[in-house]
Coordinates of C-alpha atoms in Angstrom, one line a residue:
M1 CA 0.0 0.0 0.0
L2 CA 1.2 3.5 -0.8
R3 CA 0.6 6.0 1.9
R4 CA 1.3 9.6 1.3
T5 CA -0.3 11.6 4.1
I6 CA 0.1 15.3 3.5
L7 CA 1.1 17.0 6.7
K8 CA 2.4 20.4 5.6
T9 CA 2.2 23.8 7.3
G10 CA -1.3 25.2 7.1
A11 CA -2.8 21.9 6.0
A12 CA -2.1 19.6 8.9
F13 CA -5.4 20.3 10.7
A14 CA -7.5 19.8 7.6
V15 CA -5.8 16.5 6.9
M16 CA -6.2 15.2 10.4
A17 CA -9.8 16.2 10.4
G18 CA -10.3 14.3 7.1
L19 CA -8.7 11.2 8.4
A20 CA -10.8 11.3 11.5
T21 CA -14.0 11.1 9.4
G22 CA -12.5 8.3 7.2
A23 CA -11.4 10.5 4.3
S24 CA -8.0 8.9 3.7
A25 CA -5.5 10.3 1.3
D26 CA -4.1 6.9 0.2
I27 CA -3.6 5.0 -3.0
D28 CA -4.3 1.4 -2.4
G29 CA -3.9 -0.7 -5.5
P30 CA -3.9 0.2 -9.3
V31 CA -5.2 3.6 -10.4
N32 CA -7.7 3.8 -13.2
Y33 CA -6.6 6.7 -15.5
I34 CA -9.5 7.3 -17.8
I35 CA -8.8 9.1 -21.1
P36 CA -12.2 10.4 -22.5
F37 CA -11.0 9.9 -26.1
G38 CA -9.9 6.9 -28.1
P39 CA -6.3 5.5 -28.0
G40 CA -3.4 7.1 -30.0
G41 CA -4.0 10.8 -29.4
E42 CA -1.9 13.2 -27.5
S43 CA -3.9 12.6 -24.3
D44 CA -3.2 8.9 -24.5
I45 CA 0.5 9.4 -25.4
S46 CA 1.2 11.7 -22.5
A47 CA -0.6 9.3 -20.1
R48 CA 1.5 6.4 -21.3
L49 CA 4.6 8.5 -20.7
Q50 CA 3.4 9.1 -17.1
Q51 CA 2.8 5.4 -16.4
P52 CA 6.3 4.1 -15.7
F53 CA 7.2 7.2 -13.6
F54 CA 4.1 6.7 -11.5
A55 CA 5.0 3.1 -10.9
E56 CA 8.6 3.9 -10.1
K57 CA 7.8 6.7 -7.7
F58 CA 4.7 5.5 -6.0
G59 CA 4.8 1.7 -6.2
Q60 CA 1.4 1.3 -7.9
E61 CA 0.2 0.7 -11.5
M62 CA -1.5 3.4 -13.5
V63 CA -3.9 1.6 -15.8
V64 CA -5.0 3.6 -18.8
S65 CA -8.6 3.1 -20.1
Y66 CA -10.7 4.9 -22.6
Q67 CA -14.2 6.4 -22.6
P68 CA -14.6 8.2 -25.9
G69 CA -17.6 10.1 -27.2
G70 CA -18.8 13.6 -27.7
G71 CA -15.3 15.0 -28.0
G72 CA -14.6 14.1 -24.4
A73 CA -18.0 15.1 -23.1
V74 CA -19.2 11.6 -22.4
G75 CA -16.3 10.9 -20.1
W76 CA -16.5 14.3 -18.3
A77 CA -20.3 14.0 -17.8
S78 CA -19.7 10.7 -16.0
L79 CA -16.7 11.8 -13.9
N80 CA -18.6 13.1 -10.8
G81 CA -20.6 9.9 -10.6
L82 CA -17.4 7.9 -9.9
N83 CA -15.9 7.1 -6.5
G84 CA -13.9 10.0 -5.1
D85 CA -11.5 7.8 -3.1
G86 CA -8.5 8.7 -5.3
Q87 CA -8.4 5.4 -7.2
T88 CA -9.9 6.9 -10.4
I89 CA -8.6 10.0 -12.3
M90 CA -9.6 11.4 -15.7
G91 CA -7.8 13.4 -18.3
V92 CA -9.2 16.9 -19.1
N93 CA -8.5 19.1 -22.0
L94 CA -8.7 22.8 -22.8
P95 CA -10.4 24.5 -24.5
H96 CA -12.8 21.5 -24.7
I97 CA -14.1 21.7 -21.0
V98 CA -14.8 25.4 -21.4
I99 CA -16.3 25.6 -24.9
K100 CA -18.5 22.5 -24.9
P101 CA -20.7 23.4 -21.9
A102 CA -20.9 27.0 -23.2
Q103 CA -22.4 25.7 -26.4
K104 CA -25.1 23.4 -25.0
D105 CA -26.0 21.1 -22.1
V106 CA -23.4 18.4 -22.2
G107 CA -23.9 16.9 -18.7
F108 CA -21.0 18.8 -17.0
T109 CA -19.9 22.3 -16.3
T110 CA -16.4 23.7 -16.3
D111 CA -16.5 24.7 -12.7
G112 CA -18.0 21.4 -11.7
L113 CA -14.8 19.5 -12.7
N114 CA -12.2 19.0 -9.9
T115 CA -9.2 19.7 -12.1
F116 CA -6.1 19.4 -9.9
Y117 CA -3.2 19.7 -12.3
M118 CA -2.4 21.0 -15.8
F119 CA 0.9 19.3 -16.8
H120 CA 1.5 20.1 -20.5
Y121 CA 0.1 21.7 -23.7
T122 CA 0.7 21.0 -27.3
P123 CA 1.4 24.4 -28.8
D124 CA -0.5 25.4 -31.9
A125 CA 1.5 25.4 -35.1
I126 CA 0.9 26.1 -38.8
V127 CA 2.2 23.0 -40.6
V128 CA 2.6 22.5 -44.3
P129 CA 3.9 19.5 -46.4
A130 CA 7.6 19.4 -47.1
G131 CA 6.9 20.2 -50.7
S132 CA 4.7 23.2 -50.1
P133 CA 5.4 26.5 -51.8
Y134 CA 5.0 28.2 -48.4
Q135 CA 8.5 28.5 -47.1
T136 CA 7.6 31.0 -44.4
L137 CA 4.5 32.3 -42.6
D138 CA 4.7 35.4 -44.7
D139 CA 4.3 33.3 -47.9
L140 CA 1.0 31.8 -46.5
V141 CA -0.3 35.2 -45.4
A142 CA 0.5 36.8 -48.8
D143 CA -1.4 34.0 -50.6
A144 CA -4.4 34.3 -48.3
K145 CA -4.5 38.1 -48.8
A146 CA -4.3 37.7 -52.6
N147 CA -6.8 34.8 -52.6
P148 CA -9.4 35.2 -49.8
A149 CA -10.8 31.9 -48.5
Q150 CA -8.7 29.9 -51.0
V151 CA -6.1 28.8 -48.5
T152 CA -7.6 25.7 -46.9
M153 CA -6.4 24.5 -43.5
S154 CA -7.2 21.3 -41.8
G155 CA -7.6 21.1 -38.1
S156 CA -8.9 18.8 -35.3
G157 CA -12.6 19.5 -35.0
K158 CA -14.9 22.5 -34.6
A159 CA -14.4 24.9 -31.6
S160 CA -11.2 23.0 -30.8
A161 CA -7.8 24.6 -30.0
N162 CA -6.9 24.5 -33.7
H163 CA -10.2 26.1 -34.7
L164 CA -9.8 28.9 -32.2
A165 CA -6.2 29.5 -33.3
Q166 CA -7.3 29.8 -36.9
I167 CA -10.0 32.3 -36.0
K168 CA -7.6 34.4 -33.9
F169 CA -4.8 34.3 -36.4
D170 CA -7.0 35.3 -39.3
K171 CA -8.1 38.3 -37.4
M172 CA -4.6 39.3 -36.4
A173 CA -3.2 38.9 -39.9
G174 CA -6.2 40.5 -41.7
I175 CA -6.8 37.4 -43.8
Q176 CA -9.6 34.9 -44.5
T177 CA -8.6 31.2 -44.7
T178 CA -11.0 28.3 -44.8
Y179 CA -10.9 25.9 -41.9
V180 CA -11.7 22.3 -42.6
P181 CA -12.4 20.3 -39.4
F182 CA -11.5 16.6 -39.1
K183 CA -12.1 14.1 -36.4
G184 CA -8.8 14.3 -34.5
T185 CA -5.2 15.3 -35.2
G186 CA -4.5 12.1 -37.1
A187 CA -7.2 12.6 -39.7
S188 CA -6.1 16.2 -40.0
V189 CA -2.5 15.2 -40.7
T190 CA -3.7 12.6 -43.3
A191 CA -5.6 15.3 -45.1
L192 CA -2.5 17.5 -45.1
L193 CA -0.1 14.8 -46.4
G194 CA -2.7 13.8 -49.0
N195 CA -2.8 17.4 -50.3
Q196 CA -6.5 17.7 -49.5
V197 CA -5.7 21.0 -47.9
K198 CA -2.9 23.6 -48.3
A199 CA -1.9 23.8 -44.7
Q200 CA -2.8 22.5 -41.2
W201 CA -3.5 24.1 -37.9
G202 CA -1.8 21.4 -36.0
Y203 CA 0.6 21.1 -33.0
T204 CA 4.3 20.9 -32.4
T205 CA 3.7 17.2 -31.8
V206 CA 2.9 16.8 -35.5
G207 CA 6.3 18.2 -36.3
A208 CA 7.9 15.7 -33.9
K209 CA 6.0 12.7 -35.3
Q210 CA 6.1 13.5 -39.0
G211 CA 9.7 14.7 -39.2
D212 CA 10.9 15.7 -42.6
A213 CA 7.5 15.0 -44.2
V214 CA 6.3 18.4 -43.0
R215 CA 7.5 21.9 -42.3
M216 CA 6.3 24.1 -39.4
L217 CA 6.0 27.8 -40.3
A218 CA 5.4 29.1 -36.7
V219 CA 4.7 27.9 -33.2
A220 CA 2.4 29.5 -30.6
M221 CA 4.9 29.6 -27.7
E222 CA 6.7 32.3 -25.7
E223 CA 10.0 30.9 -26.8
R224 CA 11.1 28.5 -29.6
H225 CA 10.5 24.8 -28.8
P226 CA 13.9 23.2 -28.0
L227 CA 13.1 20.4 -30.5
F228 CA 12.6 22.9 -33.3
P229 CA 15.2 25.7 -32.8
D230 CA 14.8 26.9 -36.4
V231 CA 11.0 27.4 -36.2
P232 CA 10.1 30.9 -35.2
T233 CA 7.3 31.8 -32.7
F234 CA 4.3 33.7 -33.8
K235 CA 5.5 36.5 -31.5
E236 CA 8.8 36.7 -33.3
L237 CA 6.9 37.3 -36.5
G238 CA 4.7 40.0 -35.0
Y239 CA 1.6 38.1 -33.9
D240 CA 0.9 38.1 -30.2
M241 CA -0.3 34.5 -30.1
T242 CA 0.6 31.7 -27.6
G243 CA -1.3 28.6 -26.6
G244 CA -2.7 25.3 -27.9
A245 CA -4.4 22.3 -26.4
Y246 CA -3.9 22.1 -22.7
R247 CA -4.1 18.8 -20.9
G248 CA -4.5 18.0 -17.2
I249 CA -6.1 15.6 -14.8
A250 CA -9.3 15.7 -12.7
L251 CA -10.8 13.8 -9.8
P252 CA -14.5 13.3 -9.1
N253 CA -15.7 16.3 -7.1
T254 CA -16.4 14.1 -4.1
A255 CA -12.7 13.7 -3.6
S256 CA -11.5 15.2 -0.3
A257 CA -9.2 18.2 -0.1
E258 CA -6.3 16.0 1.1
T259 CA -6.9 13.5 -1.7
T260 CA -6.9 16.3 -4.3
K261 CA -3.7 17.8 -2.7
M262 CA -2.0 14.4 -2.7
W263 CA -2.7 13.8 -6.4
S264 CA -1.6 17.3 -7.2
D265 CA 1.7 16.7 -5.4
M266 CA 2.2 13.3 -7.1
I267 CA 1.6 14.6 -10.6
G268 CA 3.8 17.6 -9.8
E269 CA 6.6 15.2 -8.7
I270 CA 6.4 13.3 -12.0
N271 CA 6.3 16.5 -14.0
A272 CA 9.5 17.7 -12.2
D273 CA 11.5 14.6 -13.1
P274 CA 14.1 15.5 -15.7
A275 CA 13.8 12.2 -17.5
F276 CA 10.0 12.6 -17.9
R277 CA 10.4 16.2 -19.0
Q278 CA 12.9 15.2 -21.7
K279 CA 10.6 12.5 -23.0
M280 CA 7.7 15.0 -23.2
L281 CA 9.9 17.6 -25.1
D282 CA 11.2 14.9 -27.4
G283 CA 7.6 14.1 -28.3
G284 CA 6.9 17.8 -29.2
F285 CA 5.0 18.6 -26.0
A286 CA 5.5 21.8 -23.9
L287 CA 5.6 21.4 -20.2
L288 CA 3.3 23.2 -17.9
D289 CA 3.0 23.3 -14.1
V290 CA -0.3 24.4 -12.7
D291 CA -1.1 22.7 -9.5
A292 CA -4.3 22.5 -7.5
G293 CA -3.5 25.8 -5.7
G294 CA -3.0 27.7 -8.9
M295 CA -5.9 26.1 -10.9
A296 CA -8.6 28.7 -10.2
D297 CA -6.6 31.7 -11.5
F298 CA -5.3 29.7 -14.5
M299 CA -8.8 28.5 -15.5
A300 CA -10.3 31.9 -15.1
A301 CA -7.7 33.5 -17.4
R302 CA -8.0 30.7 -20.0
S303 CA -11.8 30.6 -19.9
A304 CA -12.1 34.3 -20.5
E305 CA -9.9 34.2 -23.5
Y306 CA -11.6 31.1 -25.0
L307 CA -15.1 32.4 -24.5
N308 CA -14.3 35.7 -26.0
D309 CA -12.8 34.2 -29.1
A310 CA -15.6 31.7 -29.5
R311 CA -18.3 34.5 -29.2
E312 CA -16.5 36.6 -31.8
A313 CA -16.5 33.7 -34.1
G314 CA -20.2 32.9 -33.5
L315 CA -19.4 29.5 -32.0
I316 CA -21.3 30.4 -28.8
K317 CA -23.9 33.0 -28.0

């Protein structure tokens, strides 16, 4: 049995009170890590990277399972009906958990999810095939200005991080491109490589996976990604644009404060491991460290930006 009782300054009384009522912050046996999508996507890949580090550090298995449907909504709608004892956790994604409940009733609310850590994001990137005539971002922008709506760009779904990035960039650049949504990043890449579209709103992970088959024109990061030192950021090119698809983990909202804090500390410990960080960077991910204590401010800032962009684009009322 793994026992990680949190007895830190300012938290000791709350933990002791929780234990007195039977709310134990322990992990006893394998953890069910639910990914609310199918296998093979970035959420699955990052969870698989976490697995061996969790076993090594905490002596228990992290068993990944899948509950796809509704672009994640089926899983998130079921989360708060699960046991909050700490043996079950679920992946969460931004902007999905903000935009979906703003569009319609999907069985969950953003604030109703007990998100306790955001550990990485996949930065938005404009990707073109290696043989594309677009050598630079300026080339794509020039074509889009000369030929409004003729530059087609694939992306992962409607109202996704890719879609919001396309909307934001078109406005910044004063252009009109045509966004073509596909069911997931994989299908979006297939369309790109098959020359069904001229470019893709993808992620740095696409560059990492596809290698020389593609060229990234810009990435939405504060600084260049270490795996792609030759690819400029949008900011370098005059566009104040950072972000992408953020991924984290949530517990059922019945989980106690000490269980939530315990999990936040454990995922933070994995995220701080140099070997884990290197594996994530090698995969094209960008590391992020927002723990349970910083989650409210982080979510408020991201939610405000997403909702504003979505309203301007007519994706929500």
